[in-house]
mmCIF file with all atom_site columns, C-alpha atoms in Angstrom:
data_model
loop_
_atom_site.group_PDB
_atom_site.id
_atom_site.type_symbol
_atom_site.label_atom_id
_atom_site.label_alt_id
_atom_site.label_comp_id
_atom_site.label_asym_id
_atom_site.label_entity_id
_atom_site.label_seq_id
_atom_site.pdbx_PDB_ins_code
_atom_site.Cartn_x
_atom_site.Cartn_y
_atom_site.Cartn_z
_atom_site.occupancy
_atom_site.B_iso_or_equiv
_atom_site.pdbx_formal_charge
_atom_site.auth_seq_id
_atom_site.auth_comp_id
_atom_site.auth_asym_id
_atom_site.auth_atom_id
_atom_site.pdbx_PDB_model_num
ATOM 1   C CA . UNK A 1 1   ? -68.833 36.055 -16.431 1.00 0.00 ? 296 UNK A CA 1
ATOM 2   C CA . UNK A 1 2   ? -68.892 39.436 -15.407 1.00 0.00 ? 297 UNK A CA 1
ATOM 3   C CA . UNK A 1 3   ? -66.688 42.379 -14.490 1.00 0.00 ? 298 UNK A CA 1
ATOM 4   C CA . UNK A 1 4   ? -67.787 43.841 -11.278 1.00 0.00 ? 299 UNK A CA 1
ATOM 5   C CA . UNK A 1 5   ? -65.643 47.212 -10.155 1.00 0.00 ? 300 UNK A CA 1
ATOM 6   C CA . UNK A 1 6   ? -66.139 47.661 -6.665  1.00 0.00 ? 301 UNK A CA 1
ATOM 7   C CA . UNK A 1 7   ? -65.011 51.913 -5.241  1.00 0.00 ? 302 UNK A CA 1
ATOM 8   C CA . UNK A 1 8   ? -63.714 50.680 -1.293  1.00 0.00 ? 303 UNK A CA 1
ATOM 9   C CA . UNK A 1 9   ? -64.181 53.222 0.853   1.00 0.00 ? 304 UNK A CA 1
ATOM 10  C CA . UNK A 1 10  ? -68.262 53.420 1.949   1.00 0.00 ? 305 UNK A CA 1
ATOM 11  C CA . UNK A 1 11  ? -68.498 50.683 -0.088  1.00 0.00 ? 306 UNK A CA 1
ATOM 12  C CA . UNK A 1 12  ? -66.664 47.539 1.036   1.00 0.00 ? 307 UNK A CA 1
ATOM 13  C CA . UNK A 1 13  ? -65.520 49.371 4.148   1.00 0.00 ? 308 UNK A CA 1
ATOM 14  C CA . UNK A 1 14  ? -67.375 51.037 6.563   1.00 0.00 ? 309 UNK A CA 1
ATOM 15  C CA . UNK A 1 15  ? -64.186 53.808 6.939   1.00 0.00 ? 310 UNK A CA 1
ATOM 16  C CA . UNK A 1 16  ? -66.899 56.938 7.745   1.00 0.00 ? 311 UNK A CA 1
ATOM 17  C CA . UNK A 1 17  ? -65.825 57.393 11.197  1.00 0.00 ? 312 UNK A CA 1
ATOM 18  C CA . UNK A 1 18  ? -62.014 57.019 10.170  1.00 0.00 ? 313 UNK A CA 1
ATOM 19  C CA . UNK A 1 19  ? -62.181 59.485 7.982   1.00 0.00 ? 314 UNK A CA 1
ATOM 20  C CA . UNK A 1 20  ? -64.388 62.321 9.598   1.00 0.00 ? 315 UNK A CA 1
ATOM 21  C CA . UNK A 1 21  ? -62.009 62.110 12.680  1.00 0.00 ? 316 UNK A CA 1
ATOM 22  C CA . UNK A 1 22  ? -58.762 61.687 10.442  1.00 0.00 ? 317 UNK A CA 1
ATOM 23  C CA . UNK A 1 23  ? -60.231 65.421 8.406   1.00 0.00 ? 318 UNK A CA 1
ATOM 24  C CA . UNK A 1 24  ? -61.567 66.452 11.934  1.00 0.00 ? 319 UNK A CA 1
ATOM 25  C CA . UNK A 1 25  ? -58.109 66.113 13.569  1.00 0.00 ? 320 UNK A CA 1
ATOM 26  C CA . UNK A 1 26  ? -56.203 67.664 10.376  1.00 0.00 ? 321 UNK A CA 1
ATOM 27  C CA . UNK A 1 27  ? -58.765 70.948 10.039  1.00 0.00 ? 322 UNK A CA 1
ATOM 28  C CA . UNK A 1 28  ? -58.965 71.522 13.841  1.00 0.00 ? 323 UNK A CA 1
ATOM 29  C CA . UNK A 1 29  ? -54.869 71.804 14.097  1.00 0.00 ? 324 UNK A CA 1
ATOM 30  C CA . UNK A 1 30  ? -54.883 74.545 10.746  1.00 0.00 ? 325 UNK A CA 1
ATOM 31  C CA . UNK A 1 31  ? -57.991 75.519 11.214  1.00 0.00 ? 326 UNK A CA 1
ATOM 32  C CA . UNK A 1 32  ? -59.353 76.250 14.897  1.00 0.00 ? 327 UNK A CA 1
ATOM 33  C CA . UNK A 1 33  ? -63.145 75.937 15.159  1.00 0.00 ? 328 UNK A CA 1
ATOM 34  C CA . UNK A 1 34  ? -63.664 75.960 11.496  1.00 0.00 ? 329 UNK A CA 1
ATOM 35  C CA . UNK A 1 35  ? -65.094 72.512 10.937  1.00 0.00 ? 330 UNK A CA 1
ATOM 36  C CA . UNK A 1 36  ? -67.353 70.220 12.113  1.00 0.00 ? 331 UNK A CA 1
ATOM 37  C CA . UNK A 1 37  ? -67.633 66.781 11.550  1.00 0.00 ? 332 UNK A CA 1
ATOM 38  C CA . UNK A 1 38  ? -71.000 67.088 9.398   1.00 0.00 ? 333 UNK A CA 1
ATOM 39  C CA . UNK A 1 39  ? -68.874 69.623 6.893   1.00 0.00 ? 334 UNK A CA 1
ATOM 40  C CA . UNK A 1 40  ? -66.286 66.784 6.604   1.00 0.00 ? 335 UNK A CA 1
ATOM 41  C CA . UNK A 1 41  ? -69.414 64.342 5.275   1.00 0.00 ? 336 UNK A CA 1
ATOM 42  C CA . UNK A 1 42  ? -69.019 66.828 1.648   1.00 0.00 ? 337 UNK A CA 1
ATOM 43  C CA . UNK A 1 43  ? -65.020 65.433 1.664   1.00 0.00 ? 338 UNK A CA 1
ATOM 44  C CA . UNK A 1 44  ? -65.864 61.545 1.453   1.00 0.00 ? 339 UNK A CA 1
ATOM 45  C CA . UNK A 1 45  ? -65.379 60.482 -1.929  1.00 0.00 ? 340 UNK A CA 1
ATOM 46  C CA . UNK A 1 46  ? -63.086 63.021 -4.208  1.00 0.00 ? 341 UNK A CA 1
ATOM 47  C CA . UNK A 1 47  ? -59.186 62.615 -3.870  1.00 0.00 ? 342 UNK A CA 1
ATOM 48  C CA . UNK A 1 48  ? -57.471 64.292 -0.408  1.00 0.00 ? 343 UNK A CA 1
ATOM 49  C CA . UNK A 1 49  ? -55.433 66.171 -3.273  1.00 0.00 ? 344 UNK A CA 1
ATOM 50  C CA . UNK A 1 50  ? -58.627 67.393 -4.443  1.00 0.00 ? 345 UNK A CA 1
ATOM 51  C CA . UNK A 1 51  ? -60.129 68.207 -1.146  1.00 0.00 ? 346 UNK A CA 1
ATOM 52  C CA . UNK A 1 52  ? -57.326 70.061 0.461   1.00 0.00 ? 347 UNK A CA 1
ATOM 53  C CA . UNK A 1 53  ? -56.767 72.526 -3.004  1.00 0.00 ? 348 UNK A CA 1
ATOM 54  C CA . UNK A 1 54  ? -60.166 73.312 -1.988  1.00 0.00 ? 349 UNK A CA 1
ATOM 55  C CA . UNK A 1 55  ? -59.272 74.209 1.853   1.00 0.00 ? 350 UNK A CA 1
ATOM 56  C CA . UNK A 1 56  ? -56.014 75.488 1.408   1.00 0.00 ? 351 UNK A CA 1
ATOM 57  C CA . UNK A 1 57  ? -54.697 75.362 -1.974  1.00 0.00 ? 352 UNK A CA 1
ATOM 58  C CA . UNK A 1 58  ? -50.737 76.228 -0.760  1.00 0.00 ? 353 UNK A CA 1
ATOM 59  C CA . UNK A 1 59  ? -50.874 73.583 1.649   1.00 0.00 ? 354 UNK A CA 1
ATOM 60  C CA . UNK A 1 60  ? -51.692 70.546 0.440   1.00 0.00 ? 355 UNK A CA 1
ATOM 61  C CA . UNK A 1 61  ? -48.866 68.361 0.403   1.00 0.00 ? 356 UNK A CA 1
ATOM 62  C CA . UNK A 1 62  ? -48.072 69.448 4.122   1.00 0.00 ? 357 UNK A CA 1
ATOM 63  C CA . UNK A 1 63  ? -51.985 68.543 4.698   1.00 0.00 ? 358 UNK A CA 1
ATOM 64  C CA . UNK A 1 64  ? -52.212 65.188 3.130   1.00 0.00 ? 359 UNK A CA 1
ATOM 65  C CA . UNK A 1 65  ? -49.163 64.213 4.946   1.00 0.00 ? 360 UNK A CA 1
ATOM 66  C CA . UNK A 1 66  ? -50.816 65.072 7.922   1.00 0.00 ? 361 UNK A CA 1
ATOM 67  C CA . UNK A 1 67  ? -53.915 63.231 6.788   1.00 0.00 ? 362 UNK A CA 1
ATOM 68  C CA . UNK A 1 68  ? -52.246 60.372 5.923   1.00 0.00 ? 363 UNK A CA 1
ATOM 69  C CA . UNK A 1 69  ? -49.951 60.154 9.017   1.00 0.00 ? 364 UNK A CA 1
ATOM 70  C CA . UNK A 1 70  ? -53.163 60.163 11.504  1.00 0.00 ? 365 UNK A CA 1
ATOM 71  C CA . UNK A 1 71  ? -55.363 58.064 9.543   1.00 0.00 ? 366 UNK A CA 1
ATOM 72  C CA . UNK A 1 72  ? -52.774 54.742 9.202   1.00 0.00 ? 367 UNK A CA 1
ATOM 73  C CA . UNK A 1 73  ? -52.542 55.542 13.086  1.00 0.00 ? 368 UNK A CA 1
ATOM 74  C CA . UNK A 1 74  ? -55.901 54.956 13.869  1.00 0.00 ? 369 UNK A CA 1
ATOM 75  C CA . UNK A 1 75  ? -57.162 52.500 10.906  1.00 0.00 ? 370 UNK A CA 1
ATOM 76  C CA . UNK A 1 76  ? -58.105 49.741 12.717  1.00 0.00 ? 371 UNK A CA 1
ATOM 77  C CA . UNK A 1 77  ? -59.696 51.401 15.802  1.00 0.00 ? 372 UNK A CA 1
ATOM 78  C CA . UNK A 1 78  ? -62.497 53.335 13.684  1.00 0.00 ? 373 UNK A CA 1
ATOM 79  C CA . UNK A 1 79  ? -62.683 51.091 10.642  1.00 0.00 ? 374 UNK A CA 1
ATOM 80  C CA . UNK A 1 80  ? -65.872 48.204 10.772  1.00 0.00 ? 375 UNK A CA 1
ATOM 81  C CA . UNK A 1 81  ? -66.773 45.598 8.313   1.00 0.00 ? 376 UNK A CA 1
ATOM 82  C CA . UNK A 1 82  ? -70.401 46.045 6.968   1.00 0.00 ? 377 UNK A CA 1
ATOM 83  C CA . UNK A 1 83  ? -72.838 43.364 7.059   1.00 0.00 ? 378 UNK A CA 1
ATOM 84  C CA . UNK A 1 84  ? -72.645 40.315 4.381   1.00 0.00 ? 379 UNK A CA 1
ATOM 85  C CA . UNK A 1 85  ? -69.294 41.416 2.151   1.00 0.00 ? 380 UNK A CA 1
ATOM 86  C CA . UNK A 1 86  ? -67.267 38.826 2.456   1.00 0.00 ? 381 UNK A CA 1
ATOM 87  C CA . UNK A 1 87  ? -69.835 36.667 2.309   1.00 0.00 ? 382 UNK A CA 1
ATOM 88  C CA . UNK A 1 88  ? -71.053 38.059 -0.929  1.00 0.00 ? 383 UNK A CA 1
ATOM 89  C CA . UNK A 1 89  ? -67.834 38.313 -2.522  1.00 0.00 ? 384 UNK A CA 1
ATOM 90  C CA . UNK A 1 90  ? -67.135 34.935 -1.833  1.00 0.00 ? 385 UNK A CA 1
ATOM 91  C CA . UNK A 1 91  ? -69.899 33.785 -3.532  1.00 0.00 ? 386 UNK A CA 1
ATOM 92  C CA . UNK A 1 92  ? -69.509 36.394 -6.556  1.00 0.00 ? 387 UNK A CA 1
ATOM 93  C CA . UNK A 1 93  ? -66.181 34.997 -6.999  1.00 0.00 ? 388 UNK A CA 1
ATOM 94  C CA . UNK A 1 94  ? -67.295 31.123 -6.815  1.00 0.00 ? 389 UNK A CA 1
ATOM 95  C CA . UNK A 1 95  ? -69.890 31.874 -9.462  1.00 0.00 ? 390 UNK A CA 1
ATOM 96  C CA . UNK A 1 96  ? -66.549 32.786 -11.949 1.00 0.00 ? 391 UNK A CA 1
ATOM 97  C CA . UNK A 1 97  ? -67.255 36.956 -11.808 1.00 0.00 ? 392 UNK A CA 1
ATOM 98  C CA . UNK A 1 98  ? -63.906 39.068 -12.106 1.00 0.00 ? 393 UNK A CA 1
ATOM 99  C CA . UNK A 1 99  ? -63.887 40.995 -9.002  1.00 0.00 ? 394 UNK A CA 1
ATOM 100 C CA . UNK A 1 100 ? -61.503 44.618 -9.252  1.00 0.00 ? 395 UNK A CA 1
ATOM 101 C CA . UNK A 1 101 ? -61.141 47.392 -6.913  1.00 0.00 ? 396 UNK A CA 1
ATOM 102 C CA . UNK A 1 102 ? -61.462 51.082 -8.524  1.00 0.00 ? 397 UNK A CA 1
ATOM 103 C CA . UNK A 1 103 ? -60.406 54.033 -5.848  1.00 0.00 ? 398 UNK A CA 1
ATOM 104 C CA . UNK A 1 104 ? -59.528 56.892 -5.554  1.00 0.00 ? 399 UNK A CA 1
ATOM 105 C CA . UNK A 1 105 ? -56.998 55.996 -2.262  1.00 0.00 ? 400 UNK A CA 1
ATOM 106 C CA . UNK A 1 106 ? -53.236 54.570 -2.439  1.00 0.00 ? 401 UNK A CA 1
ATOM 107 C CA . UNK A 1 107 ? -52.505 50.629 -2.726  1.00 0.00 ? 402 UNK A CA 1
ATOM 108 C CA . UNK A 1 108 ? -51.207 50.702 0.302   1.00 0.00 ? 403 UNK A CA 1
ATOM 109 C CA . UNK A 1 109 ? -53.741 52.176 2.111   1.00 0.00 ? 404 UNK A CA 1
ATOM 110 C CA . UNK A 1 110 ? -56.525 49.650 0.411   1.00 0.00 ? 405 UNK A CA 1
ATOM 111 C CA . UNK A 1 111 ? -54.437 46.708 1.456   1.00 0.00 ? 406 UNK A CA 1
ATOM 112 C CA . UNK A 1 112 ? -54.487 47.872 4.826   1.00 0.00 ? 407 UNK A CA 1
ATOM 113 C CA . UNK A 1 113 ? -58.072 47.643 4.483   1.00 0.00 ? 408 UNK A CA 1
ATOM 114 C CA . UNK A 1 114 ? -58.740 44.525 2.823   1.00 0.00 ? 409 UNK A CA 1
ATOM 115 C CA . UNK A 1 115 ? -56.409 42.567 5.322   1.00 0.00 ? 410 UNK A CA 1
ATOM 116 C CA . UNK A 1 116 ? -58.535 43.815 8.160   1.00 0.00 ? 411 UNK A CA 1
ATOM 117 C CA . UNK A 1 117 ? -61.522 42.718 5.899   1.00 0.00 ? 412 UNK A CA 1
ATOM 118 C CA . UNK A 1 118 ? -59.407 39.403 5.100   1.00 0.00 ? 413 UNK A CA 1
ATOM 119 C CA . UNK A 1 119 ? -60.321 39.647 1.691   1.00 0.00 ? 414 UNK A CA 1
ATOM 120 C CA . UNK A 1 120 ? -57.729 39.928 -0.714  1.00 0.00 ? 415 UNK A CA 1
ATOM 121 C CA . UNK A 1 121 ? -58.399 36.710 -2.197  1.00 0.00 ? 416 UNK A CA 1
ATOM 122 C CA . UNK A 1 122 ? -61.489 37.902 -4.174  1.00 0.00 ? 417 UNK A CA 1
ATOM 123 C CA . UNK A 1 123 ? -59.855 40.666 -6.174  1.00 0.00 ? 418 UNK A CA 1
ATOM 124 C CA . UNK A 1 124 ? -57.955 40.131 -9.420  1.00 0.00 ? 419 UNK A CA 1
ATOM 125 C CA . UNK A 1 125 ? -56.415 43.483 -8.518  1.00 0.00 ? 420 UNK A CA 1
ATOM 126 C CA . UNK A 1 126 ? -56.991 46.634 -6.948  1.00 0.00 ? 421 UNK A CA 1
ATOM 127 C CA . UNK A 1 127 ? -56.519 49.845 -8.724  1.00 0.00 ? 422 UNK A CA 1
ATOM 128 C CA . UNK A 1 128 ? -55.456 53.262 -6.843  1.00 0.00 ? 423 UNK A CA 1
ATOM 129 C CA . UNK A 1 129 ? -54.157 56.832 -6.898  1.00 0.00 ? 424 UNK A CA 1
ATOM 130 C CA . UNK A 1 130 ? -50.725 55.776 -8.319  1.00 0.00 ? 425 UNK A CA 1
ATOM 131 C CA . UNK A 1 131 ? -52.388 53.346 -10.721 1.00 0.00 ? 426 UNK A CA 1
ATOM 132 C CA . UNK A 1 132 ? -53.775 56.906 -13.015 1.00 0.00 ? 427 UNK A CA 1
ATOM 133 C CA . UNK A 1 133 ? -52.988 59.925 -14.077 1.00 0.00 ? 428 UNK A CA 1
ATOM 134 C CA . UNK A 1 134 ? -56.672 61.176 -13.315 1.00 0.00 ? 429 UNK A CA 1
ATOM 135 C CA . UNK A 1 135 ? -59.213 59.426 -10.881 1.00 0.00 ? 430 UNK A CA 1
ATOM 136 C CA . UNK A 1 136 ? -63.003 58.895 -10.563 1.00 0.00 ? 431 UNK A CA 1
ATOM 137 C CA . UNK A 1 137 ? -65.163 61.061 -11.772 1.00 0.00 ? 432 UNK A CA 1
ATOM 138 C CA . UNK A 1 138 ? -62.836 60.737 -14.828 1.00 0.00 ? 433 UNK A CA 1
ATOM 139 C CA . UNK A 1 139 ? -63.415 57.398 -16.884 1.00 0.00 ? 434 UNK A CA 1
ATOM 140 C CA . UNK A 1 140 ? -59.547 56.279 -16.829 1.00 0.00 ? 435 UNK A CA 1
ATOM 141 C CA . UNK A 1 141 ? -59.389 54.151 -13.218 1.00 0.00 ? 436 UNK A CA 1
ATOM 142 C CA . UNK A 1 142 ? -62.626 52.188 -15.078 1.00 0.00 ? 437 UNK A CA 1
ATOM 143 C CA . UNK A 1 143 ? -61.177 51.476 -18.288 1.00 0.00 ? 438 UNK A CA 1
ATOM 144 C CA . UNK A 1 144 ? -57.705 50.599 -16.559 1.00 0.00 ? 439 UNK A CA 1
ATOM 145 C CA . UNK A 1 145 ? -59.442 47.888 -14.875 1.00 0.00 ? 440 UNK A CA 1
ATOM 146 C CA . UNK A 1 146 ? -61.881 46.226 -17.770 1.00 0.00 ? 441 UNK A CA 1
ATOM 147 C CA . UNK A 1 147 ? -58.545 46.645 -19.908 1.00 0.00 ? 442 UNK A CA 1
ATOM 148 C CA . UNK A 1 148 ? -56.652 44.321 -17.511 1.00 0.00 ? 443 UNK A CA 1
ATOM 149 C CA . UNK A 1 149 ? -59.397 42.363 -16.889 1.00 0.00 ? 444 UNK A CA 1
ATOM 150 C CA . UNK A 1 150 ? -60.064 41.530 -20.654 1.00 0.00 ? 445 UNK A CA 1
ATOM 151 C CA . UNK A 1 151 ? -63.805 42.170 -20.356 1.00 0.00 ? 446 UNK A CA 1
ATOM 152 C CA . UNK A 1 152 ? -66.644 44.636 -22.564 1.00 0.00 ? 447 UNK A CA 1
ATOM 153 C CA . UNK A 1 153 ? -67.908 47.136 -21.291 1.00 0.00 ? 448 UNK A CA 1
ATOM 154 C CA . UNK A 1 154 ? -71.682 45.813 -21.598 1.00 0.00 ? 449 UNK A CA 1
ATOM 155 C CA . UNK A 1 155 ? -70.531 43.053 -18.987 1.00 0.00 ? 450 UNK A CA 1
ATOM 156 C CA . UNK A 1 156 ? -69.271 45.360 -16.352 1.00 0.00 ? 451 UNK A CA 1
ATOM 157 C CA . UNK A 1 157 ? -70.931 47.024 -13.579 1.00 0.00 ? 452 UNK A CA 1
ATOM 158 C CA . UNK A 1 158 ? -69.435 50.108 -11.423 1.00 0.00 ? 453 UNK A CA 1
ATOM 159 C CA . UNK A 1 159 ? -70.585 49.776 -7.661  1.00 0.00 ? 454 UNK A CA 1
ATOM 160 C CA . UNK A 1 160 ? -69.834 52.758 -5.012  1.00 0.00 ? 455 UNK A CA 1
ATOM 161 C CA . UNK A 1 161 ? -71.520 55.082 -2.363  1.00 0.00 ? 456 UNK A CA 1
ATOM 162 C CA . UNK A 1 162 ? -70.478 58.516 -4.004  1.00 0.00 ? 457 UNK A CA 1
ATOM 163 C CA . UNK A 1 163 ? -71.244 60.258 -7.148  1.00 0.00 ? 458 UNK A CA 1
ATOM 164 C CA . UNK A 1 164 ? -67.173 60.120 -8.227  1.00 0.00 ? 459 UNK A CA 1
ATOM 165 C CA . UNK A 1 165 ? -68.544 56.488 -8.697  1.00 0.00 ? 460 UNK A CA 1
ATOM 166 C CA . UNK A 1 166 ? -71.361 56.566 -10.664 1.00 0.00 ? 461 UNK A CA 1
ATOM 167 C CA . UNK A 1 167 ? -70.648 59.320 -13.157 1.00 0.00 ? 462 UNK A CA 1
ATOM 168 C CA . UNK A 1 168 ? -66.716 57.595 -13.865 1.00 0.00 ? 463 UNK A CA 1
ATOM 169 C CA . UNK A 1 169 ? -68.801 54.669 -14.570 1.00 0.00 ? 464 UNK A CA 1
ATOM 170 C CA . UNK A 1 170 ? -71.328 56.446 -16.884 1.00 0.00 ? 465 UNK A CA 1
ATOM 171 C CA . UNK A 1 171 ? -68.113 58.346 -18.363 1.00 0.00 ? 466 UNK A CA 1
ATOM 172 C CA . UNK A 1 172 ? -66.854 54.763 -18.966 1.00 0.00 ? 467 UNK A CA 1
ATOM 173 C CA . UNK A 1 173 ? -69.764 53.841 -20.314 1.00 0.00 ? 468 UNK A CA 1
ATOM 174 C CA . UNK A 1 174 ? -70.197 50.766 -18.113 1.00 0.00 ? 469 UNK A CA 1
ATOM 175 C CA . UNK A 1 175 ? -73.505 49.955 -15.606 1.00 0.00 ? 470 UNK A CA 1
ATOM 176 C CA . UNK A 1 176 ? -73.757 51.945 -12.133 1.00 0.00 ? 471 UNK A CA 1
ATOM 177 C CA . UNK A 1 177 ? -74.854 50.373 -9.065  1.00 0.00 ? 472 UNK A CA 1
ATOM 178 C CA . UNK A 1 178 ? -75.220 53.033 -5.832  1.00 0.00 ? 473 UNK A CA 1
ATOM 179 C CA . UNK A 1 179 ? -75.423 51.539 -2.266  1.00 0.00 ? 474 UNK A CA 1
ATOM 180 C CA . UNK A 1 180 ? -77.989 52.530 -0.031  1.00 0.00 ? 475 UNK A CA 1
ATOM 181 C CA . UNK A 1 181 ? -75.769 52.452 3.053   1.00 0.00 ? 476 UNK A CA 1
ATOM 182 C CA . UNK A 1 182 ? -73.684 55.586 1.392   1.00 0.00 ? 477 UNK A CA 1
ATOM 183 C CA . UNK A 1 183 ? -72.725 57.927 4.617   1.00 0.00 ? 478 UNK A CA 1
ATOM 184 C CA . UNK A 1 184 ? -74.215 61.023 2.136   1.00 0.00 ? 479 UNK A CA 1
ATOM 185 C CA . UNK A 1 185 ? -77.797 58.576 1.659   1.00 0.00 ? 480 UNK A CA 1
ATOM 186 C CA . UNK A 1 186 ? -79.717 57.288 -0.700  1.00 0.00 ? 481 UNK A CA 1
ATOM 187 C CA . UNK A 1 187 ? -81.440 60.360 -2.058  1.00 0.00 ? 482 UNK A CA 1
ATOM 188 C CA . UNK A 1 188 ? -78.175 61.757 -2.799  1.00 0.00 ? 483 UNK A CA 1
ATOM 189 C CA . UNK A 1 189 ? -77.160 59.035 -5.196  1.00 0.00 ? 484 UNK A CA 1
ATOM 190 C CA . UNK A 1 190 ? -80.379 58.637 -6.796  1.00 0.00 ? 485 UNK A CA 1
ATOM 191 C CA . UNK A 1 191 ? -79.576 62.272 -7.931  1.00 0.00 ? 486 UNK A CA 1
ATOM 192 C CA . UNK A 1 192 ? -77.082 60.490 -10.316 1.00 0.00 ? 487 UNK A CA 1
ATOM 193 C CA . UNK A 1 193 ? -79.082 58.157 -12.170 1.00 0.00 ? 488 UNK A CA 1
ATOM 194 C CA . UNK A 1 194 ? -77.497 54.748 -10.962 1.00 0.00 ? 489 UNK A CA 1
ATOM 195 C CA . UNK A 1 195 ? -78.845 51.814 -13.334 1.00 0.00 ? 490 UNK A CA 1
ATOM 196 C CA . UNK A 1 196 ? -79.150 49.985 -9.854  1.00 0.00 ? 491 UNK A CA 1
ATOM 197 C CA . UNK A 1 197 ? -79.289 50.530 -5.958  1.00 0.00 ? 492 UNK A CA 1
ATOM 198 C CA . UNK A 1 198 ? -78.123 47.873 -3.519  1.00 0.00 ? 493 UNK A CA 1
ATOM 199 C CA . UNK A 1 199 ? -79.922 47.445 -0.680  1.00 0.00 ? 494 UNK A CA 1
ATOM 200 C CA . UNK A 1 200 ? -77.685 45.059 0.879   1.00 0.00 ? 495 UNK A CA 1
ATOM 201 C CA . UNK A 1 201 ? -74.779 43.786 -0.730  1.00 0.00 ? 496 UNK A CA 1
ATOM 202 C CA . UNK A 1 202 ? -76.194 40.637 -1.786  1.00 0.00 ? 497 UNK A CA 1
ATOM 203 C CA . UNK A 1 203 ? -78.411 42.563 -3.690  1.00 0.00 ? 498 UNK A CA 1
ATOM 204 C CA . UNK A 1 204 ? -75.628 41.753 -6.154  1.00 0.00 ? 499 UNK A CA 1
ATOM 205 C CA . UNK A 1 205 ? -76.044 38.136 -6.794  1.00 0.00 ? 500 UNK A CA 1
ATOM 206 C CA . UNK A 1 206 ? -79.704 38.768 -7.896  1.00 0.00 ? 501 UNK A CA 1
ATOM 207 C CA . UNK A 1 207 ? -78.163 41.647 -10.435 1.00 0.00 ? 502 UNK A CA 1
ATOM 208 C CA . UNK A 1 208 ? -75.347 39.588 -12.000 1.00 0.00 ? 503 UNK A CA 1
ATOM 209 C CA . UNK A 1 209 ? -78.245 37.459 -13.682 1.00 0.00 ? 504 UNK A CA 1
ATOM 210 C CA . UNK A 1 210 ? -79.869 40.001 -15.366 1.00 0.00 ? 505 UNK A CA 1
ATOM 211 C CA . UNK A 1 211 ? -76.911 41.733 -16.784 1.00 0.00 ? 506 UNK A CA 1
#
């Protein structure tokens, strides 16, 4: 049996175009001009909290509001499913593998996603903003999970399409896996030392045997 800590966004959800538009539609009413949607690519992955101290540091509860507002409007026009997920998870979860969710998004917002996915069933939990005091690249939203999941560390594996993912697993001191169909690429991930890269995600039934 093995612990396998899944980031959502990029990951188990293609939400790219969601997001770009929802940052696109946020910066364009503060911010006239000032963004395009290839500078909102850099946002994908840290916290909106984090994101908008960045942008404008005595606005960002007004801006995530804003952020959040549009983007629960609009969810299930831009999100899409990628290719094999639910198949895989299925199967992961058959085989007797805990199956957790580690973001860095609220509940809500995740189960908004994973009933368009229709795929609650395959996750013990899901863990989110309000779940932490500090999220990915910090450690805690890791060891959160494998506490409540009751599993080592050397039987758990991190998967996710941003760096936030690999280095909180690394920080946790659990296995990385980066996925190839990351919005930021490949390349970019590889920067980060993953232990693994997925391919597809059935890659992952071939890596649960050799971990």
């Amino acid at each position: 049996m093995k612990a396998l800590l899944f980031d959502f966004d990029g990951t188990l959800l293609n939400t790219n175009e969601l997001i770009i538009r929802t940052f696109m539609h946020v910066l364009n009413d503060r911010f006239p001009g000032q963004y395009s949607p290839q500078d909102c690519i850099k946002f994908i992955g840290p916290s909106l909290k984090e994101t908008f101290e960045q942008i404008a540091p005595n606005e960002v509860d007004e801006l995530i509001a804003k952020y959040r507002q549009w983007n629960h409007a609009y969810h299930d026009q831009y999100v899409k499913e990628f290719d094999g997920v639910n198949e895989t998870l299925e199967q992961l979860k058959r085989q007797g593998h805990k199956l957790a969710i580690v973001s860095t998004k609220k509940r809500e917002t995740i189960e908004r996603g994973l009933k368009f996915m229709k795929a609650e069933q395959y996750f013990d939990f899901w863990i989110g903003l309000e779940d932490v005091r500090k999220v990915k690249p910090d450690p805690e939203p890791v060891l959160l999970a494998l506490e409540r999941l009751k599993m080592r560390k050397e039987d758990a594996l991190m998967i996710g399409d941003n760096y936030h993912d690999i280095l909180a697993g690394k920080n946790a001191g659990v296995k990385t896996a980066g996925v190839a169909w990351s919005i930021k690429g490949e390349d970019y991930l590889r920067q980060f030392q993953p232990d693994y890269m997925l391919h597809h995600i059935s890659d992952l039934l071939t890596i649960v045997k050799g971990l």
